[in-house]
Amino acid sequence: MKKGVFWRVILITLTVVIAAIFFLPNTPLFQGMPDWWKKTMPNKGMVLGLDLQGGLHLVFEVEGDKAVEIATERIASSLPGILERKKIQASVKKDGLLVVVTPANMDIRKVIEDTYPVLTLAEGSGVLKYKLSAEEVQRIKDAATDQVLEIIRNRIDQFGVSEPVIHRQSENEIVVQLPGVKDPKRAVEIIGKTALLEFKLADDESPLAAELPASIMPGEETQLFERFRNRIPEGDEILFQKVINKETGVVTKRPVLLKKETLLTGDLLTEARVNIDERFNEPYVSIRFNPAGAKIFEDITGQNVKKRLAIILDGNVYSTPVIQERISGGDAQITGSFTMDEAKDLAIVLRAGALPAPVKILQNVTVGPSLGRDSIEAGKMAGIVAIILVVVFMIFYYRLSGVIADFALVLNIILLLGAMASLNATLTMPGIAGIILAIGMAVDSNVLMFERMREEIRTGKTPRAAVESGYKKAFWTIFDSHVTTLITAAVLFQFGTGPIKGFAVTLSLGVAINLFTALIGTKTVFDVIQTKKEVKRLSI
């Protein structure tokens, strides 16, 4: 055997062995392997997509207007301090998406417009009314959607879902697909929770605080608001803390009068983890702030000793501990009669960060695995039928050369499955269609070369010369057709979503592998046959 042919045989053998190793986790044989072997495997093989193993399909809408309102509120809350440092007396309040400042004079205008160039003056007669510029509004909405996308991805990664599909669908919509999720309700709660953590002081000095009932039943919040609407002090608000009776399990809500001013938010967190309270054997979430947050937390606790500090998440009060002393170091605890799962989920959303704007679920579809099993069986049947038809046709039409082409077909399938497994690719129904298409394309190149060989034989060339000439003359035709197909697959992958990308992946791998099996695999077989004996007649 010639040296070049020998190394091609080694190369083909190695690629088959490597492909088999990568694909092994997707076979029944893998279950019978010892644990030490499973741990040494390079990866977990292919992952079934949502349409094959079932799971959760969600479409979220990011409420960009709310992000704009939050930005406006932050400006309105920071302006009084800025004006005070400039020794300017003024009244500042937020009215919808407007920042309203009185009185209206040039000194105040200069300070505001120099500090916040993104504001535009909507009205300046007697009172200053500012709103965010159109460019800034659009920037905030785009940034909110991008940030929500990243935070959702971080939360899902910590939730432990393998191979999720997360992408932006339009200006303010995000698609999330979670294959194999066993608890859809919990997943939705984790993904969609705003997770805005705030620290506010309780206003226990107000007479209203003593008149609030100790507890109310869920659903009675509106009645309580109507009862005390005109008596809530300016700058205060009423929020509720959920209370669970440990003996009866009855859930009630405790109204708490709080200062509206947010002293500290969760965007300064660096850590959130679940611990167990040794006294009551209950889980709680311990949090830690970064240096800036730790300094603010230390100042808050130092200036408000013996006052209650409410810990609020998404507008719900979790606890209202009394500050006993200045707390340094930036450590705090969130308690609230959690179950272990609730505590873990809270830690996940706090670590991943708060959403910059609320999200609304537009579509929530749970896909059952039974459809996936039917699809897999149908895909298997289609693949088997396609392989049998192609194999039989090639043998019937090209005889022994057809057997060599069928060898390339089998080699192509083995390498394609191994390549997909090595990339941990997600197999979807369109992906199965791509594999079946690759089966057809696997013999297309051989047909071109075999027809070239027939033409060369008709001119009187020897079998060896016909084979060499057939591969040489068909090479660029095959190469050009495969490159154009790869370009198409690349465009589908770049601009497609979900199932389209799955089809593009299998098509790309199939085309690339087909070049190897057609131009190297079958040529090697012909060379091996011709080095063993002198072939006088080519069976083609």
Coordinates of C-alpha atoms in Angstrom, one line a residue:
M1 CA 0.0 0.0 0.0
K2 CA 1.3 3.4 -0.9
K3 CA 2.4 5.7 1.9
G4 CA -0.2 8.4 1.0
V5 CA -3.0 5.8 0.9
F6 CA -2.0 4.3 4.2
W7 CA -2.2 7.7 6.0
R8 CA -5.6 8.3 4.5
V9 CA -6.8 5.0 5.9
I10 CA -5.4 5.9 9.3
L11 CA -7.1 9.4 9.1
I12 CA -10.5 7.8 8.2
T13 CA -10.2 5.2 11.0
L14 CA -9.4 7.9 13.6
T15 CA -12.2 10.1 12.6
V16 CA -14.7 7.2 12.8
V17 CA -13.4 6.2 16.3
I18 CA -13.5 9.8 17.6
A19 CA -17.0 10.3 16.2
A20 CA -18.2 7.1 17.9
I21 CA -16.7 8.2 21.2
F22 CA -18.5 11.5 21.1
F23 CA -21.8 9.9 20.0
L24 CA -21.6 7.1 22.7
P25 CA -23.5 9.1 25.4
N26 CA -26.5 9.1 23.0
T27 CA -26.6 5.3 22.7
P28 CA -28.1 2.7 25.1
L29 CA -24.5 1.2 25.5
F30 CA -23.6 4.3 27.6
Q31 CA -25.9 3.4 30.4
G32 CA -24.1 0.1 31.0
M33 CA -20.7 1.8 31.2
P34 CA -18.9 2.1 34.6
D35 CA -19.1 5.5 36.4
W36 CA -15.4 6.2 35.9
W37 CA -15.8 5.8 32.1
K38 CA -18.8 8.1 32.1
K39 CA -16.9 10.8 34.0
T40 CA -14.1 10.6 31.4
M41 CA -16.4 11.2 28.5
P42 CA -15.6 14.5 26.7
N43 CA -19.2 15.7 26.6
K44 CA -22.9 14.8 27.1
G45 CA -23.6 14.1 23.4
M46 CA -26.5 15.6 21.5
V47 CA -29.4 17.3 23.3
L48 CA -33.0 16.9 22.1
G49 CA -34.7 20.2 21.3
L50 CA -38.0 21.4 22.6
D51 CA -40.0 19.8 19.8
L52 CA -38.5 16.4 20.6
Q53 CA -38.3 16.1 24.4
G54 CA -41.0 18.6 25.4
G55 CA -40.5 21.6 27.6
L56 CA -41.5 25.3 27.9
H57 CA -41.9 27.9 25.1
L58 CA -42.3 31.5 26.4
V59 CA -42.6 34.9 24.8
F60 CA -42.0 37.9 27.0
E61 CA -42.8 41.5 26.3
V62 CA -40.5 44.0 28.0
E63 CA -42.5 47.0 29.3
G64 CA -40.2 49.7 28.0
D65 CA -42.5 52.5 29.0
K66 CA -42.0 51.4 32.6
A67 CA -38.2 51.6 32.2
V68 CA -38.6 55.2 31.0
E69 CA -40.8 56.0 34.0
I70 CA -38.2 54.4 36.4
A71 CA -35.5 56.6 34.8
T72 CA -37.7 59.7 35.1
E73 CA -38.3 58.8 38.8
R74 CA -34.6 58.5 39.5
I75 CA -34.0 61.9 38.0
A76 CA -36.8 63.4 40.0
S77 CA -35.5 61.8 43.3
S78 CA -31.9 63.0 42.7
L79 CA -32.7 66.6 41.7
P80 CA -33.6 68.0 45.1
G81 CA -30.2 67.0 46.5
I82 CA -28.4 68.5 43.5
L83 CA -30.3 71.8 43.8
E84 CA -29.7 71.8 47.6
R85 CA -26.0 71.5 47.1
K86 CA -26.2 74.5 44.8
K87 CA -28.1 76.4 47.6
I88 CA -31.2 76.7 45.4
Q89 CA -34.6 76.2 47.0
A90 CA -37.1 74.4 44.7
S91 CA -39.9 71.9 44.7
V92 CA -39.4 68.8 42.6
K93 CA -42.0 66.1 41.9
K94 CA -42.7 63.5 39.2
D95 CA -45.9 63.6 37.2
G96 CA -46.1 60.6 34.9
L97 CA -43.2 60.9 32.5
L98 CA -42.6 64.5 33.5
V99 CA -40.2 66.1 36.1
V100 CA -42.0 69.1 37.5
V101 CA -39.9 71.8 39.2
T102 CA -41.1 75.1 40.8
P103 CA -40.3 78.0 40.6
A104 CA -39.3 78.6 37.0
N105 CA -36.2 80.7 36.8
M106 CA -33.0 80.7 34.8
D107 CA -30.7 79.5 37.7
I108 CA -32.7 76.3 38.2
R109 CA -32.9 75.8 34.4
K110 CA -29.2 76.1 34.0
V111 CA -28.5 73.6 36.8
I112 CA -31.0 71.0 35.5
E113 CA -30.0 71.3 31.9
D114 CA -26.3 71.1 32.7
T115 CA -26.7 68.1 34.9
Y116 CA -29.2 66.2 32.7
P117 CA -28.7 67.1 29.0
V118 CA -31.0 64.2 28.1
L119 CA -34.0 66.2 29.4
T120 CA -36.0 68.5 27.1
L121 CA -38.2 71.4 28.4
A122 CA -41.8 70.6 27.7
E123 CA -43.2 73.7 29.5
G124 CA -41.5 76.7 31.1
S125 CA -44.2 79.2 32.0
G126 CA -44.5 79.5 35.8
V127 CA -43.4 75.9 36.3
L128 CA -40.6 73.9 34.7
K129 CA -41.8 70.6 33.1
Y130 CA -39.1 68.4 31.7
K131 CA -39.3 65.1 29.9
L132 CA -36.7 62.7 28.4
S133 CA -35.7 63.4 24.8
A134 CA -37.0 61.0 22.1
E135 CA -33.5 59.7 21.5
E136 CA -33.0 58.9 25.2
V137 CA -36.4 57.2 25.5
Q138 CA -35.5 54.9 22.6
R139 CA -32.1 54.2 24.1
I140 CA -33.6 53.3 27.5
K141 CA -36.1 51.0 25.8
D142 CA -33.4 49.2 23.7
A143 CA -31.1 49.0 26.7
A144 CA -33.9 47.6 28.9
T145 CA -34.7 44.8 26.4
D146 CA -31.0 43.9 26.0
Q147 CA -30.5 43.9 29.8
V148 CA -33.6 41.8 30.4
L149 CA -32.2 39.3 27.8
E150 CA -28.9 39.0 29.6
I151 CA -30.5 38.7 33.1
I152 CA -33.0 36.1 31.9
R153 CA -30.0 34.1 30.4
N154 CA -28.2 34.4 33.7
R155 CA -31.2 33.2 35.7
I156 CA -31.8 30.2 33.4
D157 CA -28.1 29.2 33.6
Q158 CA -28.3 29.2 37.4
F159 CA -31.7 27.3 37.2
G160 CA -29.8 24.5 35.5
V161 CA -31.6 24.1 32.2
S162 CA -29.4 22.5 29.5
E163 CA -29.3 24.0 26.0
P164 CA -31.9 26.8 26.4
V165 CA -32.9 28.9 23.4
I166 CA -33.0 32.6 24.3
H167 CA -33.2 35.4 21.7
R168 CA -34.7 38.8 20.9
Q169 CA -37.7 38.5 18.6
S170 CA -38.6 42.1 18.0
E171 CA -38.0 45.5 19.5
N172 CA -39.4 44.5 22.9
E173 CA -40.1 40.8 22.8
I174 CA -37.9 37.9 24.0
V175 CA -38.4 34.2 23.2
V176 CA -37.3 31.6 25.7
Q177 CA -37.4 27.9 25.0
L178 CA -36.5 25.5 27.9
P179 CA -36.3 21.8 26.7
G180 CA -37.0 19.2 29.4
V181 CA -38.2 21.5 32.1
K182 CA -40.1 19.5 34.7
D183 CA -41.6 22.4 36.7
P184 CA -42.9 25.0 34.2
K185 CA -44.6 27.1 36.9
R186 CA -41.4 27.5 39.0
A187 CA -39.4 28.3 35.8
V188 CA -41.8 31.1 34.8
E189 CA -41.7 32.6 38.3
I190 CA -37.9 32.7 38.3
I191 CA -37.6 34.1 34.8
G192 CA -40.4 36.7 35.0
K193 CA -39.7 38.0 38.6
T194 CA -38.6 41.7 38.4
A195 CA -36.5 41.2 41.6
L196 CA -36.3 44.9 42.5
L197 CA -34.8 44.8 46.0
E198 CA -35.3 47.9 48.1
F199 CA -34.6 49.1 51.6
K200 CA -37.0 51.6 53.1
L201 CA -37.7 53.0 56.6
A202 CA -40.9 52.2 58.4
D203 CA -42.8 55.4 59.4
D204 CA -43.8 54.2 62.9
E205 CA -43.9 57.8 64.2
S206 CA -47.0 58.6 62.1
P207 CA -50.4 58.3 64.0
L208 CA -51.6 56.3 61.0
A209 CA -49.1 53.5 61.7
A210 CA -50.8 52.7 65.0
E211 CA -54.3 52.6 63.4
L212 CA -53.5 50.1 60.7
P213 CA -54.9 46.6 61.4
A214 CA -52.5 43.9 62.5
S215 CA -53.5 41.7 59.6
I216 CA -55.9 41.5 56.7
M217 CA -56.9 38.6 54.4
P218 CA -55.5 38.4 50.9
G219 CA -57.8 40.3 48.5
E220 CA -58.7 43.0 51.1
E221 CA -55.8 45.4 50.1
T222 CA -58.0 47.6 47.9
Q223 CA -60.5 48.1 50.7
L224 CA -57.8 49.1 53.1
F225 CA -56.3 51.6 50.6
E226 CA -59.8 53.2 50.1
R227 CA -60.2 53.5 53.9
F228 CA -56.9 55.3 54.5
R229 CA -56.4 56.9 51.1
N230 CA -56.8 60.5 52.4
R231 CA -54.8 60.0 55.6
I232 CA -51.6 58.6 54.2
P233 CA -48.9 61.2 54.8
E234 CA -47.2 62.8 51.8
G235 CA -44.0 60.9 51.1
D236 CA -45.4 57.6 52.6
E237 CA -47.0 54.5 51.2
I238 CA -48.6 51.3 52.5
L239 CA -47.1 48.0 51.5
F240 CA -47.9 44.5 52.8
Q241 CA -45.9 41.7 54.4
K242 CA -47.2 38.1 53.9
V243 CA -47.5 36.2 57.2
I244 CA -48.0 32.4 57.4
N245 CA -49.3 30.9 60.6
K246 CA -47.0 28.0 61.3
E247 CA -49.6 25.9 63.1
T248 CA -52.6 26.4 60.8
G249 CA -50.9 27.4 57.6
V250 CA -53.3 30.3 57.2
V251 CA -51.9 33.2 55.1
T252 CA -52.6 36.8 56.0
K253 CA -51.1 40.1 55.1
R254 CA -49.8 42.7 57.5
P255 CA -50.0 46.4 56.3
V256 CA -46.8 48.4 56.9
L257 CA -46.6 52.2 56.6
L258 CA -43.3 53.1 54.9
K259 CA -41.3 56.1 53.7
K260 CA -41.4 56.2 49.9
E261 CA -37.7 57.1 49.7
T262 CA -35.6 54.1 48.7
L263 CA -32.4 54.2 50.8
L264 CA -30.6 51.3 49.0
T265 CA -31.3 48.9 46.1
G266 CA -30.2 45.5 45.1
D267 CA -28.1 46.6 42.2
L268 CA -25.2 46.9 44.7
L269 CA -25.3 43.3 45.7
T270 CA -22.3 41.0 45.1
E271 CA -23.6 37.8 46.6
A272 CA -26.9 36.0 47.6
R273 CA -27.0 32.5 49.1
V274 CA -29.3 30.3 51.1
N275 CA -28.5 29.5 54.8
I276 CA -30.4 27.7 57.5
D277 CA -31.4 29.5 60.7
E278 CA -30.2 27.1 63.5
R279 CA -32.7 28.5 66.0
F280 CA -35.8 27.8 63.9
N281 CA -34.4 25.5 61.3
E282 CA -35.8 27.7 58.6
P283 CA -34.0 28.8 55.4
Y284 CA -33.1 32.5 54.8
V285 CA -31.2 34.4 52.2
S286 CA -28.0 36.1 53.2
I287 CA -26.8 38.9 51.0
R288 CA -23.6 40.9 50.7
F289 CA -23.1 44.4 49.2
N290 CA -20.2 45.7 47.2
P291 CA -17.9 48.3 49.0
A292 CA -20.2 51.2 47.8
G293 CA -23.3 49.4 49.0
A294 CA -21.7 48.4 52.3
K295 CA -20.8 52.0 53.0
I296 CA -24.4 53.2 52.3
F297 CA -25.8 50.3 54.4
E298 CA -23.5 51.2 57.3
D299 CA -24.6 54.9 57.1
I300 CA -28.3 53.9 57.0
T301 CA -28.1 51.6 60.0
G302 CA -25.9 54.1 61.9
Q303 CA -28.3 57.0 61.4
N304 CA -31.5 55.0 62.1
V305 CA -30.8 52.9 65.2
K306 CA -34.0 51.6 66.9
K307 CA -36.0 52.2 63.8
R308 CA -37.4 49.5 61.5
L309 CA -35.8 48.9 58.1
A310 CA -38.1 47.2 55.6
I311 CA -36.6 44.8 53.1
I312 CA -38.9 44.9 50.0
L313 CA -38.8 42.7 46.8
D314 CA -41.0 43.7 43.9
G315 CA -43.3 45.8 46.2
N316 CA -43.8 43.0 48.8
V317 CA -42.3 43.5 52.3
Y318 CA -40.3 40.4 53.3
S319 CA -39.2 41.6 56.8
T320 CA -39.0 44.7 58.9
P321 CA -36.2 44.2 61.4
V322 CA -35.4 46.8 64.1
I323 CA -31.9 48.3 63.6
Q324 CA -30.1 47.6 66.9
E325 CA -26.7 49.1 66.0
R326 CA -24.6 50.3 63.1
I327 CA -23.9 47.4 60.8
S328 CA -20.6 47.4 59.0
G329 CA -19.2 44.9 56.5
G330 CA -22.2 45.0 54.1
D331 CA -23.9 41.8 55.2
A332 CA -27.7 41.4 55.7
Q333 CA -30.4 38.8 55.8
I334 CA -33.7 38.4 54.2
T335 CA -36.2 36.2 56.2
G336 CA -39.8 35.5 55.5
S337 CA -41.0 32.0 56.3
F338 CA -39.5 30.6 53.0
T339 CA -39.6 27.0 51.8
M340 CA -36.2 25.8 50.6
D341 CA -37.2 26.1 47.0
E342 CA -38.5 29.7 47.5
A343 CA -35.2 30.7 49.2
K344 CA -33.2 29.1 46.4
D345 CA -35.3 30.9 43.7
L346 CA -34.9 34.2 45.6
A347 CA -31.1 33.8 45.8
I348 CA -31.1 33.0 42.0
V349 CA -32.9 36.2 41.0
L350 CA -30.9 38.4 43.4
R351 CA -27.6 37.0 42.1
A352 CA -28.7 37.4 38.5
G353 CA -29.9 41.0 39.1
A354 CA -33.1 42.8 38.9
L355 CA -34.9 43.3 35.6
P356 CA -34.7 47.0 34.5
A357 CA -38.4 46.9 33.6
P358 CA -41.3 44.5 34.2
V359 CA -42.0 41.8 31.7
K360 CA -45.3 40.5 30.5
I361 CA -45.9 37.0 29.3
L362 CA -47.4 37.0 25.8
Q363 CA -47.2 33.3 25.2
N364 CA -46.8 30.4 27.6
V365 CA -46.9 27.0 25.9
T366 CA -45.9 23.7 27.5
V367 CA -44.9 21.1 24.9
G368 CA -45.5 17.5 25.9
P369 CA -42.8 14.8 25.3
S370 CA -45.3 12.4 23.7
L371 CA -45.2 14.6 20.5
G372 CA -41.4 14.5 20.7
R373 CA -41.3 10.7 20.8
D374 CA -43.7 10.4 17.8
S375 CA -41.5 12.9 15.9
I376 CA -38.3 11.0 16.8
E377 CA -39.9 7.7 15.6
A378 CA -41.2 9.3 12.4
G379 CA -37.7 10.9 11.8
K380 CA -36.0 7.5 12.4
M381 CA -38.4 5.8 10.0
A382 CA -37.8 8.5 7.3
G383 CA -34.1 8.3 7.8
I384 CA -34.0 4.5 7.5
V385 CA -36.3 4.5 4.4
A386 CA -34.1 7.2 2.8
I387 CA -30.9 5.2 3.5
I388 CA -32.3 2.0 2.2
L389 CA -33.6 3.6 -1.0
V390 CA -30.3 5.4 -1.7
V391 CA -28.2 2.3 -0.9
V392 CA -30.3 0.0 -3.2
F393 CA -30.4 2.6 -6.1
M394 CA -26.6 3.1 -6.0
I395 CA -25.9 -0.6 -6.0
F396 CA -28.4 -1.2 -8.8
Y397 CA -27.2 1.7 -11.0
Y398 CA -23.4 1.8 -10.3
R399 CA -22.8 -1.9 -9.1
L400 CA -19.5 -2.2 -7.2
S401 CA -18.8 1.5 -7.4
G402 CA -22.3 2.0 -5.9
V403 CA -21.2 -0.1 -2.9
I404 CA -18.3 2.3 -2.4
A405 CA -20.6 5.2 -2.6
D406 CA -22.8 3.5 0.1
F407 CA -19.7 3.2 2.2
A408 CA -19.3 7.0 1.9
L409 CA -22.9 7.4 2.9
V410 CA -22.5 5.4 6.1
L411 CA -19.3 7.2 6.9
N412 CA -21.0 10.5 6.3
I413 CA -23.8 9.6 8.8
I414 CA -21.4 8.4 11.5
L415 CA -19.2 11.5 11.2
L416 CA -22.2 13.8 11.1
L417 CA -23.7 12.3 14.3
G418 CA -20.3 12.4 16.0
A419 CA -19.7 16.0 15.0
M420 CA -23.2 17.1 16.3
A421 CA -22.5 15.2 19.6
S422 CA -19.1 16.8 20.0
L423 CA -20.6 20.3 19.7
N424 CA -23.5 19.4 22.1
A425 CA -25.8 20.5 19.3
T426 CA -29.5 20.6 19.9
L427 CA -31.4 18.1 17.6
T428 CA -34.7 19.4 16.4
M429 CA -37.3 18.1 13.9
P430 CA -35.8 20.5 11.2
G431 CA -32.4 19.2 12.3
I432 CA -33.6 15.6 11.4
A433 CA -34.8 17.0 8.1
G434 CA -31.3 18.4 7.6
I435 CA -29.7 15.0 8.3
I436 CA -32.1 13.3 5.8
L437 CA -31.1 16.0 3.2
A438 CA -27.4 15.3 4.0
I439 CA -28.1 11.6 3.2
G440 CA -29.2 12.6 -0.3
M441 CA -26.3 15.0 -0.8
A442 CA -23.8 12.3 0.4
V443 CA -24.2 10.4 -2.8
D444 CA -24.7 13.4 -5.1
S445 CA -21.0 14.1 -5.3
N446 CA -20.3 10.4 -6.1
V447 CA -22.8 10.5 -8.9
L448 CA -21.0 13.4 -10.5
M449 CA -17.6 11.6 -10.2
F450 CA -19.0 8.2 -11.4
E451 CA -20.5 9.8 -14.5
R452 CA -17.2 11.4 -15.2
M453 CA -15.5 8.0 -14.8
R454 CA -17.9 6.4 -17.3
E455 CA -17.1 9.1 -19.8
E456 CA -13.4 8.5 -19.4
I457 CA -13.8 4.7 -19.7
R458 CA -15.8 5.2 -23.0
T459 CA -12.8 7.1 -24.4
G460 CA -10.7 4.0 -23.8
K461 CA -8.8 5.0 -20.6
T462 CA -7.7 2.3 -18.1
P463 CA -9.7 2.0 -14.8
R464 CA -6.9 3.7 -12.8
A465 CA -6.7 6.6 -15.2
A466 CA -10.5 6.9 -15.4
V467 CA -10.7 7.1 -11.6
E468 CA -8.0 9.7 -11.3
S469 CA -9.4 11.8 -14.2
G470 CA -13.0 11.5 -12.8
Y471 CA -12.0 12.8 -9.4
K472 CA -9.9 15.5 -10.9
K473 CA -12.4 16.8 -13.4
A474 CA -15.4 16.7 -10.9
F475 CA -13.5 18.3 -8.0
W476 CA -14.3 21.9 -8.7
T477 CA -17.9 21.2 -9.7
I478 CA -18.4 19.4 -6.3
F479 CA -16.5 22.1 -4.4
D480 CA -18.4 25.0 -5.9
S481 CA -21.8 23.4 -5.2
H482 CA -20.9 22.6 -1.6
V483 CA -19.6 26.1 -1.0
T484 CA -22.8 27.7 -2.3
T485 CA -24.8 25.4 0.0
L486 CA -22.6 26.3 3.0
I487 CA -23.2 30.0 2.3
T488 CA -26.9 29.4 2.3
A489 CA -26.7 27.5 5.6
A490 CA -24.6 30.3 7.1
V491 CA -27.3 32.9 6.2
L492 CA -30.0 30.6 7.7
F493 CA -28.0 30.3 10.9
Q494 CA -27.2 34.0 11.1
F495 CA -30.7 35.3 10.6
G496 CA -32.9 32.3 11.5
T497 CA -34.2 31.4 14.9
G498 CA -34.7 28.2 16.9
P499 CA -35.6 25.4 14.5
I500 CA -34.2 27.2 11.4
K501 CA -30.8 27.3 13.2
G502 CA -31.1 23.6 14.0
F503 CA -31.6 22.9 10.3
A504 CA -28.7 25.2 9.3
V505 CA -26.3 23.4 11.7
T506 CA -27.0 19.9 10.4
L507 CA -26.9 21.1 6.8
S508 CA -23.6 22.8 7.3
L509 CA -22.0 19.8 9.1
G510 CA -23.5 17.5 6.5
V511 CA -22.1 19.5 3.6
A512 CA -18.6 19.9 5.1
I513 CA -18.4 16.2 6.0
N514 CA -19.6 15.2 2.6
L515 CA -16.6 16.9 1.0
F516 CA -14.4 14.7 3.2
T517 CA -16.2 11.4 2.6
A518 CA -16.7 12.0 -1.2
L519 CA -13.2 13.3 -2.1
I520 CA -11.1 11.4 0.4
G521 CA -13.2 8.5 1.6
T522 CA -14.3 6.9 -1.7
K523 CA -11.0 7.8 -3.4
T524 CA -9.2 6.0 -0.6
V525 CA -11.3 2.8 -1.2
F526 CA -10.6 2.9 -5.0
D527 CA -6.9 3.4 -4.3
V528 CA -6.8 0.5 -1.8
I529 CA -8.5 -1.8 -4.3
Q530 CA -6.1 -0.9 -7.1
T531 CA -3.0 -1.3 -4.9
K532 CA -4.0 -4.9 -4.0
K533 CA -4.4 -6.0 -7.6
E534 CA -4.4 -4.7 -11.2
V535 CA -8.0 -3.8 -12.0
K536 CA -8.7 -4.4 -15.7
R537 CA -12.4 -3.6 -15.6
L538 CA -14.2 -1.0 -13.4
S539 CA -17.6 -2.1 -12.1
I540 CA -19.5 1.1 -12.7

